[in-house]
Every structure is written in C-alpha cells, then in structure tokens.
Short mmCIF file of C-alpha atoms in Angstrom, two decimals:
data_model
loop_
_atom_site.label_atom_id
_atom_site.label_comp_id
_atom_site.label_asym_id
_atom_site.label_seq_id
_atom_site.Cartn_x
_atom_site.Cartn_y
_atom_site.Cartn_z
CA UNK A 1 99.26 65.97 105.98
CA UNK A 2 96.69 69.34 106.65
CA UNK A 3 94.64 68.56 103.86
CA UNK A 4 90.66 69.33 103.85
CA UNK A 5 87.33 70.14 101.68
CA UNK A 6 84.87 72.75 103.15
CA UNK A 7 81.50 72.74 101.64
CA UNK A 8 79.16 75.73 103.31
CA UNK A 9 81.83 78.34 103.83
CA UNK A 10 82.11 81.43 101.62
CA UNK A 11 84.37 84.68 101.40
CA UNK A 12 82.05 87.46 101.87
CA UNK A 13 83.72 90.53 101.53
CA UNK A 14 87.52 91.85 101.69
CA UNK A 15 89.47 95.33 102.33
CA UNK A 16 92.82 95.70 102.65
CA UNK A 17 94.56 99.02 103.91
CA UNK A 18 98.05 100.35 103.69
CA UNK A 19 99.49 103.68 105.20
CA UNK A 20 99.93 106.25 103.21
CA UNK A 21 103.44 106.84 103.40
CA UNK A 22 105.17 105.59 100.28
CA UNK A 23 109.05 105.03 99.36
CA UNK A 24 110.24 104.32 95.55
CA UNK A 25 113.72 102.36 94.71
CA UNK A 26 114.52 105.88 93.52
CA UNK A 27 114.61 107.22 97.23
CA UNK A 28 117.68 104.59 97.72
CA UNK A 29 120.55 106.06 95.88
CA UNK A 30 122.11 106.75 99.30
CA UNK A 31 121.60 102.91 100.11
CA UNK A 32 121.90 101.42 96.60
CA UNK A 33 124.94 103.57 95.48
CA UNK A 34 123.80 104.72 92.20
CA UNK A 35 120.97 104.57 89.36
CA UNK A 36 122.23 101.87 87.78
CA UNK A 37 122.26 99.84 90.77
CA UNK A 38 118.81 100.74 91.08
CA UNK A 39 117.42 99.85 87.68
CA UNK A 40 118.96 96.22 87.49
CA UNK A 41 117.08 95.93 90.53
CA UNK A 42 113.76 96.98 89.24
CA UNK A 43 114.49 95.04 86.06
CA UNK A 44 115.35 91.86 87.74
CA UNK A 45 113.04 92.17 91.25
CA UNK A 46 109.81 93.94 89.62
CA UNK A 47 110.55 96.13 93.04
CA UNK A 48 109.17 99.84 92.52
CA UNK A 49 107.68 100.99 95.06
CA UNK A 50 106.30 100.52 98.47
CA UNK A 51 104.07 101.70 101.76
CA UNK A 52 105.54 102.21 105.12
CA UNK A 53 104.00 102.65 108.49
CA UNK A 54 105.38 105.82 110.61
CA UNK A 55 105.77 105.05 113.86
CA UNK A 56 102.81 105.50 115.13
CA UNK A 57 100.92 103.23 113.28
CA UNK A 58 100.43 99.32 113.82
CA UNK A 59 99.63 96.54 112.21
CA UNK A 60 95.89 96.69 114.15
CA UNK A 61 95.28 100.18 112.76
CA UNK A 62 95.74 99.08 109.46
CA UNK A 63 93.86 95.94 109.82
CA UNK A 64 90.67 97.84 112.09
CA UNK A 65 90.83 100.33 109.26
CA UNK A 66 89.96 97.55 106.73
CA UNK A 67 87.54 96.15 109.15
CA UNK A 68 85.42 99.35 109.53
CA UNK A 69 85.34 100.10 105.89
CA UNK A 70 83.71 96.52 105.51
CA UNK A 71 81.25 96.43 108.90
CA UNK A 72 80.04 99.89 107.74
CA UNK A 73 80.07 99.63 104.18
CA UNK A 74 78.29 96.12 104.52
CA UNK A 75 76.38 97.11 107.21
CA UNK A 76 77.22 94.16 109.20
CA UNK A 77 75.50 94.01 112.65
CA UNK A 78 78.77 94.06 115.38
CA UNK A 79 76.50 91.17 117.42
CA UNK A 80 76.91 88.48 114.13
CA UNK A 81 80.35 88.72 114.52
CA UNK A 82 81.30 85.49 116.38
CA UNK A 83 85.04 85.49 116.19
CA UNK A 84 87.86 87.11 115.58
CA UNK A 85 90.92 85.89 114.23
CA UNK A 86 94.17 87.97 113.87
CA UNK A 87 97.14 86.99 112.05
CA UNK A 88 100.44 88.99 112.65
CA UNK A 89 104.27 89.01 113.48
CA UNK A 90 104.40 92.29 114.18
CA UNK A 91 101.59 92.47 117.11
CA UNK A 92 101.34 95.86 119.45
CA UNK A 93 101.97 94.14 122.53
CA UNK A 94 103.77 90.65 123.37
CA UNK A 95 100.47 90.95 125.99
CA UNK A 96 97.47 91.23 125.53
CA UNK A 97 96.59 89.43 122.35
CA UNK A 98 95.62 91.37 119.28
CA UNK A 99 92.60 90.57 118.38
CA UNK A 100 91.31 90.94 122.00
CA UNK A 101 92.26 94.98 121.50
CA UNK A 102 90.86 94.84 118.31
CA UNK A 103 87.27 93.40 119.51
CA UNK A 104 87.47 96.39 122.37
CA UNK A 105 88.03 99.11 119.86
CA UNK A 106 85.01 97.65 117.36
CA UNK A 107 82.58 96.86 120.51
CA UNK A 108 81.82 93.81 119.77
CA UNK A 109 79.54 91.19 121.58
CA UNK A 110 80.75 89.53 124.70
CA UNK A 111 79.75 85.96 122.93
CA UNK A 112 82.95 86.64 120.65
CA UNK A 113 86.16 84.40 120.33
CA UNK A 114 89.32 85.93 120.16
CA UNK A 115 93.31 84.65 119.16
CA UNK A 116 95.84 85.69 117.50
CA UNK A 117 98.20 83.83 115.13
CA UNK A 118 101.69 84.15 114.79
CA UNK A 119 102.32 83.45 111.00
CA UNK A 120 103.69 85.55 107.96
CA UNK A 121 104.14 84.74 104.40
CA UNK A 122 101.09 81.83 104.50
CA UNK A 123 99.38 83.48 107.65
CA UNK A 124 96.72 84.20 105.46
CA UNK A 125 96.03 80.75 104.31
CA UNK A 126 96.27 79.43 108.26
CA UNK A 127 94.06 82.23 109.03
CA UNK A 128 91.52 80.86 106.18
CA UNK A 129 91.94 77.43 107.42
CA UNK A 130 91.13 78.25 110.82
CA UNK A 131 88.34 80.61 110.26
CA UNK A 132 86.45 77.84 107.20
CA UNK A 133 87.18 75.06 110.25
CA UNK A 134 85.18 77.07 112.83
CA UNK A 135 82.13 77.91 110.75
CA UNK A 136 81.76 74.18 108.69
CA UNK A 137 81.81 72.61 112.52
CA UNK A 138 78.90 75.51 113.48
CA UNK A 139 81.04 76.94 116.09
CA UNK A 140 80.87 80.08 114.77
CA UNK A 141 78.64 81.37 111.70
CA UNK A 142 80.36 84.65 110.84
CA UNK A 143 83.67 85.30 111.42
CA UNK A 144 86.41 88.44 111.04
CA UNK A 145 89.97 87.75 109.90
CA UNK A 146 92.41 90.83 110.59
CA UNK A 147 95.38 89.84 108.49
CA UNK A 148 98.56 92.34 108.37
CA UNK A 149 101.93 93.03 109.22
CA UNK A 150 104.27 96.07 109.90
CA UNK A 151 107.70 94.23 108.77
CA UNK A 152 109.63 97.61 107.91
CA UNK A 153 109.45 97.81 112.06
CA UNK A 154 112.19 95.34 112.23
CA UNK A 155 113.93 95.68 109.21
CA UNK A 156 117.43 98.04 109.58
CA UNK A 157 117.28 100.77 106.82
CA UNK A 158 120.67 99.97 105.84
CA UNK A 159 119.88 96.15 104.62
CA UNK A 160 120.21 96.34 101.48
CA UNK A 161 118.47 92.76 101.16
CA UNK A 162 115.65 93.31 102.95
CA UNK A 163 114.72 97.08 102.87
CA UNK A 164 113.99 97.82 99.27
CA UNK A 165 111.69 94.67 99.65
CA UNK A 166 109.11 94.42 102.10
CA UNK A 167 105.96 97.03 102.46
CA UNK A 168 103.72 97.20 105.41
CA UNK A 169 99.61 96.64 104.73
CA UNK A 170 96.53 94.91 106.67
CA UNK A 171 93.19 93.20 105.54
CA UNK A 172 90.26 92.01 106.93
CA UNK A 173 88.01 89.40 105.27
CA UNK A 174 84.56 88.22 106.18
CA UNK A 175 84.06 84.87 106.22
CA UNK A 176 80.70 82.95 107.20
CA UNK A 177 78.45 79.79 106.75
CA UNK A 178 76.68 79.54 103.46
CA UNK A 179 73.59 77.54 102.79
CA UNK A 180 75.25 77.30 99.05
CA UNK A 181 77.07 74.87 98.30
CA UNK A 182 80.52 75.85 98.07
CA UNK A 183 83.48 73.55 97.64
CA UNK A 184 86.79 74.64 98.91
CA UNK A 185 90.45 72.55 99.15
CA UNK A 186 93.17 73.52 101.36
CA UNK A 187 96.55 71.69 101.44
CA UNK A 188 99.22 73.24 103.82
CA UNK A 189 102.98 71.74 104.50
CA UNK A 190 105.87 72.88 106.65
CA UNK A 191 109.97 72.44 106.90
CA UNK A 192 110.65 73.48 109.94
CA UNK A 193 114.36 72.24 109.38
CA UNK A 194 114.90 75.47 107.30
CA UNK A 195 113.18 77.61 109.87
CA UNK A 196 116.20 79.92 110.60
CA UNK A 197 116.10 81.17 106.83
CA UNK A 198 113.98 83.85 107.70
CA UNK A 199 114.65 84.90 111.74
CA UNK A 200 114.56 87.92 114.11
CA UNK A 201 117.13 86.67 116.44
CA UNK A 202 116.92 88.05 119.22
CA UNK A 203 114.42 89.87 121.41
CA UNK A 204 112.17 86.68 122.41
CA UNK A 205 112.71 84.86 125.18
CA UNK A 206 115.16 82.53 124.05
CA UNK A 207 117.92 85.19 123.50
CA UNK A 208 116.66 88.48 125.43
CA UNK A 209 116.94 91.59 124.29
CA UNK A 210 119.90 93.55 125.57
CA UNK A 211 122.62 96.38 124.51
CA UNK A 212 124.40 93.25 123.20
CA UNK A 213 121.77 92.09 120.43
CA UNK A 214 121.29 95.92 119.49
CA UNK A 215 124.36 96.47 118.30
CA UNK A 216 124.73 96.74 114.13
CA UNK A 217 126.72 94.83 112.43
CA UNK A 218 127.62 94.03 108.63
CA UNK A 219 127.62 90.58 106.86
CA UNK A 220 129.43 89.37 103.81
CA UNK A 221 127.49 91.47 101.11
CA UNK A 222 127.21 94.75 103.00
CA UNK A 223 123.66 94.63 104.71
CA UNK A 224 123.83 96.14 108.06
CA UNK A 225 121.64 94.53 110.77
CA UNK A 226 121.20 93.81 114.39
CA UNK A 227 120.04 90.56 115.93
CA UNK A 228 116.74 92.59 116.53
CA UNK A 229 116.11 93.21 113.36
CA UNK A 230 114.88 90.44 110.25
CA UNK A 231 117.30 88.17 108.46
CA UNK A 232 116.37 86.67 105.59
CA UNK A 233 118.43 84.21 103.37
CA UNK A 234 117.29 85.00 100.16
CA UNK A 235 118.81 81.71 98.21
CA UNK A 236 117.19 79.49 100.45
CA UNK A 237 113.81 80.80 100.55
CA UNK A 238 114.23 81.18 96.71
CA UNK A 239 115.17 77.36 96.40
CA UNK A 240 112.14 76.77 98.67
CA UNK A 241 109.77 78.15 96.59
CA UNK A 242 110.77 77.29 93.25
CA UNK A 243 110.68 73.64 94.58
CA UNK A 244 107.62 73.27 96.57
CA UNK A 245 105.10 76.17 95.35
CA UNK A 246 104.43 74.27 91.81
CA UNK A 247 104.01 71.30 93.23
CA UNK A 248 101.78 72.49 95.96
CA UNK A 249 99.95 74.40 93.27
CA UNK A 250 99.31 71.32 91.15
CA UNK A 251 98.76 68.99 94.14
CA UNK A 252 95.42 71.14 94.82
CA UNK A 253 94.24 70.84 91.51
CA UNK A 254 94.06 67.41 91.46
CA UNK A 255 92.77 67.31 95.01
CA UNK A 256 90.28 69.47 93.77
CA UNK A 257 89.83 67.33 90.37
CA UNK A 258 90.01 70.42 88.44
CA UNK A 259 93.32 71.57 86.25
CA UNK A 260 95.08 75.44 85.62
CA UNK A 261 92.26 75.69 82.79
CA UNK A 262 89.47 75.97 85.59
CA UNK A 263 90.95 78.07 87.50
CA UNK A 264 89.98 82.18 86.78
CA UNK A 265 92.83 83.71 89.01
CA UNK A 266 95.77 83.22 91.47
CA UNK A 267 96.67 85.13 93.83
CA UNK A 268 100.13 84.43 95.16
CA UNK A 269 102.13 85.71 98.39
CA UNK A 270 104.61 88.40 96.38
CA UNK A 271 107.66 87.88 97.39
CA UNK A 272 109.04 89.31 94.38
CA UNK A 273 109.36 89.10 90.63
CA UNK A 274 112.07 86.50 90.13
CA UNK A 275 110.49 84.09 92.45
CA UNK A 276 106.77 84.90 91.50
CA UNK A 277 107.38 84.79 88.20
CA UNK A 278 109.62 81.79 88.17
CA UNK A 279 106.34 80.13 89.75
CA UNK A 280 104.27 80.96 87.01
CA UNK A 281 106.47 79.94 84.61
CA UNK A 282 106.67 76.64 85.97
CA UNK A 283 102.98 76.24 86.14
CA UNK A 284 102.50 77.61 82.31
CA UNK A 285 100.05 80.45 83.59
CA UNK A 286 98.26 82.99 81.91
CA UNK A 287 100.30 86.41 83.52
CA UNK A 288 96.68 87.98 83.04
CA UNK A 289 95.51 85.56 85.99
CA UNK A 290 98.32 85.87 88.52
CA UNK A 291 99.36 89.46 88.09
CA UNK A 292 102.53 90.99 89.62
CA UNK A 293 101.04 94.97 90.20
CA UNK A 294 101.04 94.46 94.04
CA UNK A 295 104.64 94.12 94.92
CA UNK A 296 105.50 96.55 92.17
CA UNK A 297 103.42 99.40 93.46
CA UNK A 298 102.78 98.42 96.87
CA UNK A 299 106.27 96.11 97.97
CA UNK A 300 106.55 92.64 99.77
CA UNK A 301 103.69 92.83 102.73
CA UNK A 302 103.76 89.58 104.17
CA UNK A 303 101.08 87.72 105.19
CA UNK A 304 98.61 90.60 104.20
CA UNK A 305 99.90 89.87 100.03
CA UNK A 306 97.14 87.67 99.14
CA UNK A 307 94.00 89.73 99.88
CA UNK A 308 96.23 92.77 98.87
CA UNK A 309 96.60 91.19 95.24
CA UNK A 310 92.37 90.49 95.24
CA UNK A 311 91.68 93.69 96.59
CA UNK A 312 94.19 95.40 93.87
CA UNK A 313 92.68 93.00 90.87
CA UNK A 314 89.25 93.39 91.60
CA UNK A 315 88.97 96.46 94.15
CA UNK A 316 85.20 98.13 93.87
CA UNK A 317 83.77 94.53 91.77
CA UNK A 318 81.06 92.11 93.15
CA UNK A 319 82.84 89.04 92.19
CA UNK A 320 80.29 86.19 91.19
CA UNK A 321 81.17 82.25 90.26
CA UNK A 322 85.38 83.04 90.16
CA UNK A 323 87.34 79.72 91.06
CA UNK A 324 90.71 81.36 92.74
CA UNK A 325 93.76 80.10 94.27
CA UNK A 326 95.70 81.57 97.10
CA UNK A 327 98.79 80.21 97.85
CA UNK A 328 101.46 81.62 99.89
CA UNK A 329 105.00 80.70 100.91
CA UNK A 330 107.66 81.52 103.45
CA UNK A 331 108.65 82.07 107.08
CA UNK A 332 108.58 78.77 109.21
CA UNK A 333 109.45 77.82 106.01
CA UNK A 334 105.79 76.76 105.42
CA UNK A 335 103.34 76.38 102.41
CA UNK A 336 99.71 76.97 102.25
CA UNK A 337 97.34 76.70 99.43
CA UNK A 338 93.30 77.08 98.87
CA UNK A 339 90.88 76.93 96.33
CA UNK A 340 87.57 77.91 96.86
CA UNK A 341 84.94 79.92 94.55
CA UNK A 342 84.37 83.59 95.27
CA UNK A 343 80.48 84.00 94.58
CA UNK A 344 78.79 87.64 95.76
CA UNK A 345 82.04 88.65 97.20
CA UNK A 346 82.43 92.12 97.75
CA UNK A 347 86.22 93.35 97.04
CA UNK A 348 87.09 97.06 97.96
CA UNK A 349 89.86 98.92 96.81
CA UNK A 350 92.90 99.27 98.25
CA UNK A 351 92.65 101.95 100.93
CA UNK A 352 94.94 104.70 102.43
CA UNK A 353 95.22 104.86 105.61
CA UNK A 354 97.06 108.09 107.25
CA UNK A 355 97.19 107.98 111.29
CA UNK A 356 96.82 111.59 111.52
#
C-alpha cells in the first residue's frame, strides 16, 4: 500500500485560475429540454454554473497564470525553484512535456527538474505526494506544482451526462522544505479493474484517431459522443466513491492518530453534490468544513478541485496552524488522501483569467 508520513514539508502558498468564460444550467434549455429539467438537476446535482476555456486557451495558461500571480506576489526568486511538476490530462502537446514549456515561458534555472503527470480526479494528491517525496529526501528544497485541466476540450456539447458537469481551471502550489516540524499522512489506492469507467477511447495509440472514431453517436439515454470525446459511467464511479472515499477518509485519521474532531477543513475533489454530499454524510461532517460552493459556482474541474475549493474557502487569508484534508477520487479509478497542517500559507483568490 502507498502509505507515508512527511515531517519538514510545508504548503507555502496556492492560486488557482479559471478562464473567464462562464456557462449556467440555464444556458442548456436547448440541451436539457426545458426548465424543469433543469431545476431537478440543480436540486439534485448542486450543478449551477461553470468556467470554460475558448479555444485558445490551455490548461498551461491557466496553470502559468496561477504561477505568476504567486512568484510575483511572493516574490519568489525564479533560481529557488528546483522542480517542476505538472499534473494534467489535457496537456498542449502529446510532445514535448508540459512542464518543460512551462519552465521556458517562466525562465527558470537550468538546475530545474521537469515531468509531467498524467492523472485527473486525485492528480492533485499524486502531485503532492511526489512533490513532499522530493523535498523530505533533499532532492529538491522548493518545488512548483502546476495542477489543471481543460476537460470541456473533450467533452461533446451534446452529452447530456457529462457537459453540464465538468468546468475547466488550473493551480499552482508552492511547496518546500521546512525546518518546522510538520507532520503530514498520505494514503493513496487504485482499481484499475474499473479503469474503463471513465475513458477517452480513442485517439491514443492503442486505437488511433481516424474519420472512424470521429464520428457521433448516441447511447441508451440520449448523450451524443464520439470515441474522441470522454465517457464517463456515472453509477460506477458513484458506487466507487460512496464505498471507498469514507473509508479512505477514516483510514487517515487513524494513521494520523487524530479523529474528524481535529480536523479544521476538507477539501474534497467535487464531483458533484449527490456524491460529495453523500461522503459527508457518511463521515458525520460539519457542512461548514467541507463546503460545496466550488462545483456550484465554478463546475466539476478535475484534478485542479482541491486547491480550487482552498483557494475559494480561504482566497486572500494567511492560513496559520489549520489541520486539512484533501482527498480526491476518480479516473484510473484511484483514491488519494493527505493530511498535513497549513501554517503561514498564503491562499489567493480565485483568479480570472481571459486569453485576450
């Protein structure tokens, strides 16, 4: 099992940006049929609203937009920066990695590490995980992790499943050593057995793209897709995280020796409201400490949901001695789950970014 303590890491600082571009449920009557379609859907989902990329922007300009409000905000000197890490499935290029384009367009030092990591729904835990296990070993000593993802790229406007659901948003987070001592648990799991629930099917190299895998077609409930394009099967991943994210949650704690009482705030992947809230029912948490405002206002944004939901919470705070969890769920289908104290961490507010 992935299962570690980190003792001299800390979260420095985090930004998270999303375009400015923004779509509410009401926009959807053409897709959705009718108003009353639409508000069961709010009622049930907690789906409002959400941000989409236009077509010239990509998941690195949302993430280097993050990244330069922190370096010149914090005034972080470019030649401390000793890796970067960038977590995405919706990179520019197949080739050249992105974090490699990333470190050219921030001039960084020479004496910097670059990779990318293909990961959504926990990619921000994995990126975590990675970044804590480079600066405890004294690889590195201050790292940047770009996490963000452009999903509505390969989503067909006429899924009704998928559409109304996921938003597009990047972070970046500064992590680095600490001479504090700073305890931090991480736990992640997989089930790769159930790793077709949520698929693009074609346009790898296992099944090439071609006129073939472009064309649309429509499944059993309507949704209109091609094999290019993200498939999701909702009841699965649903059953997936109703069963494993408590547990996970719990299984921390006790890792951790502490229980939900110690813990100030969680900040969950939001998927949406009947699985998010179905979690925190299950745990018996306070709503006030694992609020649902980001994939209300902002939609489903991947692996870029859990800074998104800190940077919403406590946007334009200093946050000093908070104990928070960050657990997220998903594609793979994996699990991923950290708890680690937030001590002089600046959090900025969400910004917009607009590519004009």
């Amino acid at each position: 099992m992935a299962k570690g303590i980190f003792k001299h890491v800390s979260i420095s600082s985090i930004a998270t940006a999303v375009p400015i571009y923004e779509r509410a449920l009401d926009d959807e009557i053409e897709l959705l049929e009718n108003k009353k379609n639409i508000d069961k859907i709010k009622r049930i989902t907690g789906l409002d609203k959400r941000r989409i990329a236009d077509t010239k922007t990509t998941s690195i300009d949302l993430c280097c937009c993050a990244a330069k409000k922190i370096m010149g905000e914090m005034n972080i000197d470019k030649s401390k920066i000793d890796a970067i890490i960038f977590v995405t499935q919706t990179p520019d290029y197949r080739i050249p990695n992105c974090a490699s384009i990333v470190h050219g367009k921030l001039g960084l030092s020479k004496e910097c590490l670059c990779y990318d990591i293909n990961h959504g729904c926990s990619g921000y835990i994995y990126g975590l995980l990675n970044a804590f296990s480079l600066v405890e070993s004294g690889v590195c000593k201050k790292i940047l992790l770009l996490v963000g993802d452009t999903l509505s790229k390969v989503i067909n406007k006429k899924d009704k499943s998928l559409a109304i659901i996921h938003g597009d948003a990047g972070s970046a987070t500064i992590i680095e050593y600490s001479d504090e001592l700073i305890h931090s648990s991480f736990i992640l799991k997989s089930q790769g057995d159930m790793s077709n629930s949520i698929i693009i099917k074609a346009g790898g190299f296992r099944n090439m793209s071609s006129k073939y895998t472009r064309i649309e077609k429509k499944d059993d409930e309507g949704n209109i897709r091609t094999d290019e394009q993200l498939y999701m099967n909702g009841l699965k991943v649903f059953n997936f995280a109703l069963q494993n994210v408590p547990d996970l949650v719990n299984e921390v704690l006790e890792f951790s020796k502490l229980n939900i009482k110690d813990i100030d705030f969680f900040a969950f992947h939001q998927a949406n409201g009947i699985i998010n809230n179905g979690i925190i029912s299950k745990l018996q948490i306070d709503q006030t400490k694992a609020p649902l405002e980001v994939v209300k206002q902002y939609g489903n944004s991947s692996c870029c949901s859990i800074p998104q939901v800190i940077s919403k919470a406590f946007g334009g705070k200093i946050l000093r001695d908070k104990r928070i969890v960050m657990t997220g769920f998903g594609v793979g289908l994996s699990l991923g789950t950290c708890i680690t104290n937030f001590n002089n961490t600046t959090i900025f507010p969400i910004i917009e970014y607009d590519y004009k």
